[in-house]
Amino acid sequence: MPELGEVEFMCRKARATIGRALVEVRPGPHGNPAAALLGGQRLVDVGRRGKALIFAFEEEVVIWQPRMTGRVVFAGAAQRETDVTATWRFDGEHVWRFEDRRRLGRWTVVERAALPAHLHALGWGPECWPGRSASWWQKTLQSSRRSIKETLLDPRWVVGIGNMVATELLWRACVSPWERPAGLSPHDWERVARATDQVVDEIIAELETLDCLTLVHVHGSPLPQAMSVYGRPHAPCPRCSHPLASAPQGGRTTVYCVRCQNVR
């Protein structure tokens, strides 16, 4: 699943096409609900809300949630043509290919004037990146009665954090994934705030260095360098060398260090 840093990277790449007219829309072999609506319109803005990309055209706005296996390829051929759900060609030979192997991504087309109401109706919480303070984190999450890990993954509290980033930031912050937000100290929240920015920033920096998008666990791609513990159960903890453990939590797998994160 693309994480927040990967979606932000796609957003930045897509902004290079702002001002171009969409001259051809080709749906993939399984069709695409946005295919018939946008031809000839000029792209006027590209934004992001959590892990959803927002493409604003002159009349309509496309909201695309990549979900498990979605991504946009901005240059070159798709890895597997059967994964392509749509191809958008803009003037100036800017070509976007939307890939989604499992076809779980969600497309929504709304009129530009209806966008704020539509986003509000989704019930998503505030953006958690970049630069949120420790006091902001504490104020935003402290009333949750669920564990800090489950709260981070619930978009009603904060939007954009996936299992990979949540696992990594809690390990960096030395916070138990099973601790309730109310049990965190001000120093814990400082570490959470710092770790969140570090993890997302490092994913983006790695993608910008490669100048391409490689999604985790899609097409057999490796883990980003920012991931020290995610996907590495039983490996030595990079901080204390104690073997990392894993356990189910809220329908996801959590990898953690019993010693560093004080898991009881």
Tab-separated table of N, CA, C and O in Angstrom, residues 5-6 8-9 12 129 197-212 224-226:
chain	number	residue	atom	x	y	z
A	5	GLY	N	4.263	9.348	2.329
A	5	GLY	CA	5.383	9.917	1.587
A	5	GLY	C	5.308	9.615	0.105
A	5	GLY	O	5.658	10.457	-0.736
A	6	GLU	N	4.835	8.415	-0.242
A	6	GLU	CA	4.724	8.042	-1.649
A	6	GLU	C	3.612	8.816	-2.353
A	6	GLU	O	3.751	9.230	-3.508
A	8	GLU	N	2.548	11.797	-1.444
A	8	GLU	CA	3.053	13.162	-1.565
A	8	GLU	C	4.018	13.271	-2.736
A	8	GLU	O	4.011	14.275	-3.474
A	9	PHE	N	4.842	12.247	-2.937
A	9	PHE	CA	5.757	12.252	-4.081
A	9	PHE	C	4.985	12.261	-5.403
A	9	PHE	O	5.310	13.015	-6.324
A	12	ARG	N	3.634	15.752	-6.012
A	12	ARG	CA	4.649	16.694	-6.497
A	12	ARG	C	4.984	16.459	-7.963
A	12	ARG	O	5.167	17.408	-8.731
A	129	TRP	N	0.912	15.748	8.884
A	129	TRP	CA	2.242	16.065	8.365
A	129	TRP	C	2.092	17.193	7.361
A	129	TRP	O	1.096	17.247	6.647
A	197	ASP	N	7.565	13.252	11.211
A	197	ASP	CA	8.187	14.066	10.164
A	197	ASP	C	9.410	13.366	9.576
A	197	ASP	O	9.626	13.384	8.356
A	198	GLN	N	10.212	12.742	10.423
A	198	GLN	CA	11.416	12.081	9.934
A	198	GLN	C	11.083	10.961	8.956
A	198	GLN	O	11.678	10.876	7.876
A	199	VAL	N	10.137	10.101	9.327
A	199	VAL	CA	9.826	8.945	8.484
A	199	VAL	C	9.268	9.392	7.135
A	199	VAL	O	9.709	8.929	6.077
A	200	VAL	N	8.287	10.289	7.149
A	200	VAL	CA	7.688	10.734	5.885
A	200	VAL	C	8.712	11.479	5.040
A	200	VAL	O	8.823	11.244	3.829
A	201	ASP	N	9.494	12.354	5.658
A	201	ASP	CA	10.505	13.100	4.911
A	201	ASP	C	11.545	12.176	4.292
A	201	ASP	O	11.994	12.395	3.154
A	202	GLU	N	11.930	11.132	5.011
A	202	GLU	CA	12.947	10.215	4.488
A	202	GLU	C	12.425	9.406	3.303
A	202	GLU	O	13.162	9.148	2.345
A	203	ILE	N	11.153	9.005	3.346
A	203	ILE	CA	10.564	8.292	2.210
A	203	ILE	C	10.554	9.190	0.979
A	203	ILE	O	10.937	8.773	-0.127
A	204	ILE	N	10.143	10.438	1.147
A	204	ILE	CA	10.099	11.370	0.011
A	204	ILE	C	11.499	11.603	-0.534
A	204	ILE	O	11.721	11.596	-1.755
A	205	ALA	N	12.473	11.811	0.358
A	205	ALA	CA	13.846	12.073	-0.093
A	205	ALA	C	14.396	10.895	-0.879
A	205	ALA	O	15.093	11.084	-1.894
A	206	GLU	N	14.091	9.680	-0.448
A	206	GLU	CA	14.570	8.506	-1.175
A	206	GLU	C	13.944	8.429	-2.561
A	206	GLU	O	14.628	8.160	-3.552
A	207	LEU	N	12.644	8.689	-2.653
A	207	LEU	CA	11.977	8.649	-3.949
A	207	LEU	C	12.484	9.744	-4.880
A	207	LEU	O	12.650	9.534	-6.078
A	208	GLU	N	12.754	10.928	-4.323
A	208	GLU	CA	13.278	12.014	-5.159
A	208	GLU	C	14.674	11.706	-5.657
A	208	GLU	O	15.046	12.078	-6.779
A	209	THR	N	15.473	11.015	-4.862
A	209	THR	CA	16.805	10.608	-5.300
A	209	THR	C	16.720	9.622	-6.457
A	209	THR	O	17.467	9.705	-7.437
A	210	LEU	N	15.769	8.686	-6.358
A	210	LEU	CA	15.586	7.687	-7.413
A	210	LEU	C	14.845	8.265	-8.612
A	210	LEU	O	14.944	7.734	-9.717
A	211	ASP	N	14.083	9.361	-8.370
A	211	ASP	CA	13.246	9.981	-9.393
A	211	ASP	C	12.254	8.985	-9.993
A	211	ASP	O	12.010	8.956	-11.189
A	212	CYS	N	11.746	8.115	-9.158
A	212	CYS	CA	10.729	7.176	-9.607
A	212	CYS	C	9.920	6.768	-8.384
A	212	CYS	O	10.270	7.090	-7.257
A	224	PRO	N	11.473	0.690	1.701
A	224	PRO	CA	12.242	1.941	1.708
A	224	PRO	C	13.319	1.913	2.777
A	224	PRO	O	13.179	1.246	3.809
A	225	GLN	N	14.386	2.636	2.553
A	225	GLN	CA	15.473	2.679	3.532
A	225	GLN	C	15.015	3.241	4.873
A	225	GLN	O	15.632	2.970	5.902
A	226	ALA	N	13.938	4.043	4.868
A	226	ALA	CA	13.441	4.635	6.115
A	226	ALA	C	12.844	3.594	7.055
A	226	ALA	O	12.657	3.859	8.238
